[in-house]
PDB file of C-alpha atoms in Angstrom:
ATOM      1  CA  UNK A  10      38.525  13.673 -11.814  1.00 54.00           C
ATOM      2  CA  UNK A  11      37.177  17.494 -12.327  1.00 61.00           C
ATOM      3  CA  UNK A  12      34.173  16.152 -14.334  1.00 67.00           C
ATOM      4  CA  UNK A  13      32.928  13.896 -11.745  1.00 64.00           C
ATOM      5  CA  UNK A  14      31.595  16.787  -9.280  1.00 62.00           C
ATOM      6  CA  UNK A  15      29.475  18.421 -12.262  1.00 65.00           C
ATOM      7  CA  UNK A  16      28.168  14.841 -12.991  1.00 65.00           C
ATOM      8  CA  UNK A  17      27.105  14.349  -9.280  1.00 65.00           C
ATOM      9  CA  UNK A  18      25.415  17.756  -9.133  1.00 61.00           C
ATOM     10  CA  UNK A  19      23.185  16.814 -12.049  1.00 64.00           C
ATOM     11  CA  UNK A  20      22.234  13.488 -10.923  1.00 64.00           C
ATOM     12  CA  UNK A  21      21.688  13.816  -7.419  1.00 64.00           C
ATOM     13  CA  UNK A  22      18.665  15.651  -7.750  1.00 65.00           C
ATOM     14  CA  UNK A  23      16.917  13.304 -10.201  1.00 60.00           C
ATOM     15  CA  UNK A  24      17.289  10.620  -7.777  1.00 56.00           C
ATOM     16  CA  UNK A  25      16.059  12.615  -5.121  1.00 55.00           C
ATOM     17  CA  UNK A  26      12.873  13.475  -7.718  1.00 63.00           C
ATOM     18  CA  UNK A  27      12.443   9.798  -8.236  1.00 58.00           C
ATOM     19  CA  UNK A  28      12.546   8.759  -4.789  1.00 56.00           C
ATOM     20  CA  UNK A  29       9.789  11.281  -3.849  1.00 55.00           C
ATOM     21  CA  UNK A  30       7.692  10.544  -6.737  1.00 58.00           C
ATOM     22  CA  UNK A  31       7.959   6.633  -5.386  1.00 53.00           C
ATOM     23  CA  UNK A  32       6.863   7.624  -1.818  1.00 60.00           C
ATOM     24  CA  UNK A  33       3.819  10.191  -3.256  1.00 60.00           C
ATOM     25  CA  UNK A  34       2.742   6.770  -5.542  1.00 70.00           C
ATOM     26  CA  UNK A  35       2.843   4.670  -2.427  1.00 71.00           C
ATOM     27  CA  UNK A  36       0.650   7.207  -0.849  1.00 67.00           C
ATOM     28  CA  UNK A  37      -1.920   7.285  -2.992  1.00 76.00           C
ATOM     29  CA  UNK A  38      -2.178   3.359  -3.510  1.00 77.00           C
ATOM     30  CA  UNK A  39      -2.998   3.410   0.568  1.00 78.00           C
ATOM     31  CA  UNK A  40      -5.294   6.083  -0.168  1.00 81.00           C
ATOM     32  CA  UNK A  41      -7.344   4.653  -2.655  1.00 85.00           C
ATOM     33  CA  UNK A  42      -7.129   0.636  -2.103  1.00 88.00           C
ATOM     34  CA  UNK A  43      -9.380   1.066   1.087  1.00 92.00           C
ATOM     35  CA  UNK A  44     -12.461  -0.897   2.437  1.00 93.00           C
ATOM     36  CA  UNK A  45     -14.661   0.676  -0.057  1.00 92.00           C
ATOM     37  CA  UNK A  46     -12.439   0.292  -2.839  1.00 93.00           C
ATOM     38  CA  UNK A  47     -12.400  -3.301  -2.126  1.00 94.00           C
ATOM     39  CA  UNK A  48     -16.035  -3.937  -1.551  1.00 93.00           C
ATOM     40  CA  UNK A  49     -16.580  -2.208  -4.862  1.00 94.00           C
ATOM     41  CA  UNK A  50     -14.083  -4.268  -6.824  1.00 93.00           C
ATOM     42  CA  UNK A  51     -15.073  -7.596  -5.037  1.00 94.00           C
ATOM     43  CA  UNK A  52     -19.014  -7.725  -4.167  1.00 94.00           C
ATOM     44  CA  UNK A  53     -18.797 -11.214  -4.086  1.00 93.00           C
ATOM     45  CA  UNK A  54     -15.951 -11.205  -1.427  1.00 92.00           C
ATOM     46  CA  UNK A  55     -18.382  -9.503   1.135  1.00 91.00           C
ATOM     47  CA  UNK A  56     -20.762 -12.337   3.176  1.00 89.00           C
ATOM     48  CA  UNK A  57     -22.759 -12.331   6.583  1.00 88.00           C
ATOM     49  CA  UNK A  58     -21.022  -8.929   7.016  1.00 89.00           C
ATOM     50  CA  UNK A  59     -17.542  -9.898   7.336  1.00 92.00           C
ATOM     51  CA  UNK A  60     -15.121  -9.380   4.236  1.00 94.00           C
ATOM     52  CA  UNK A  61     -13.252 -12.422   2.719  1.00 96.00           C
ATOM     53  CA  UNK A  62     -10.339 -12.619   0.268  1.00 95.00           C
ATOM     54  CA  UNK A  63     -10.737 -12.365  -3.107  1.00 94.00           C
ATOM     55  CA  UNK A  64      -7.989 -15.348  -3.874  1.00 93.00           C
ATOM     56  CA  UNK A  65      -8.693 -18.065  -1.780  1.00 94.00           C
ATOM     57  CA  UNK A  66     -11.933 -17.037  -0.404  1.00 93.00           C
ATOM     58  CA  UNK A  67     -10.767 -17.308   3.521  1.00 93.00           C
ATOM     59  CA  UNK A  68     -12.555 -15.191   5.808  1.00 93.00           C
ATOM     60  CA  UNK A  69      -9.340 -14.947   8.192  1.00 95.00           C
ATOM     61  CA  UNK A  70      -8.582 -11.061   7.664  1.00 95.00           C
ATOM     62  CA  UNK A  71      -5.498  -9.615   9.713  1.00 96.00           C
ATOM     63  CA  UNK A  72      -4.571  -6.503  10.093  1.00 94.00           C
ATOM     64  CA  UNK A  73      -0.595  -5.248  10.779  1.00 91.00           C
ATOM     65  CA  UNK A  74       0.818  -1.754  11.011  1.00 89.00           C
ATOM     66  CA  UNK A  75       2.945  -0.306   7.853  1.00 83.00           C
ATOM     67  CA  UNK A  76       6.241   1.216   8.995  1.00 75.00           C
ATOM     68  CA  UNK A  77       8.103   4.219   7.773  1.00 67.00           C
ATOM     69  CA  UNK A  78       5.761   6.642   8.711  1.00 69.00           C
ATOM     70  CA  UNK A  79       2.877   6.289   6.834  1.00 70.00           C
ATOM     71  CA  UNK A  80       0.540   5.994   9.720  1.00 83.00           C
ATOM     72  CA  UNK A  81      -1.625   3.027   7.592  1.00 88.00           C
ATOM     73  CA  UNK A  82      -2.819  -0.844   8.280  1.00 91.00           C
ATOM     74  CA  UNK A  83      -2.864  -3.515   5.909  1.00 92.00           C
ATOM     75  CA  UNK A  84      -5.467  -5.653   5.775  1.00 95.00           C
ATOM     76  CA  UNK A  85      -4.541  -9.040   4.630  1.00 96.00           C
ATOM     77  CA  UNK A  86      -5.529 -12.687   4.537  1.00 96.00           C
ATOM     78  CA  UNK A  87      -4.045 -15.055   6.935  1.00 96.00           C
ATOM     79  CA  UNK A  88      -4.014 -17.858   4.680  1.00 94.00           C
ATOM     80  CA  UNK A  89      -2.323 -16.487   1.788  1.00 94.00           C
ATOM     81  CA  UNK A  90      -1.089 -13.641   2.716  1.00 94.00           C
ATOM     82  CA  UNK A  91      -2.701 -11.572  -0.030  1.00 94.00           C
ATOM     83  CA  UNK A  92      -3.258  -7.677   0.823  1.00 93.00           C
ATOM     84  CA  UNK A  93      -6.760  -7.231   0.692  1.00 95.00           C
ATOM     85  CA  UNK A  94      -7.070  -3.238   1.392  1.00 94.00           C
ATOM     86  CA  UNK A  95      -5.556  -0.559   3.286  1.00 91.00           C
ATOM     87  CA  UNK A  96      -6.846   1.891   6.183  1.00 91.00           C
ATOM     88  CA  UNK A  97      -5.895   4.482   8.402  1.00 87.00           C
ATOM     89  CA  UNK A  98      -4.328   4.179  11.962  1.00 83.00           C
ATOM     90  CA  UNK A  99      -6.691   5.364  14.296  1.00 69.00           C
TER      91      UNK A  99
END
């Protein structure tokens, strides 16, 4: 019973650091995979001044807000559900 407290005190900071690094990676992904990145990565999916899905080639792109205080919008294909890119909330 005496050894449980030191183990918990050693594991707790490691779990906290892992959580922070995971959140940082998500934010970095949101910043990196933006509209410009999508057009550069999939140039054939930009036709008639509209973005199309790289997976199913559909032109039905919808937007939804992401939660957890990210202030980010996800642009996704309404046909197949593939996430295309992210943008900041206005």
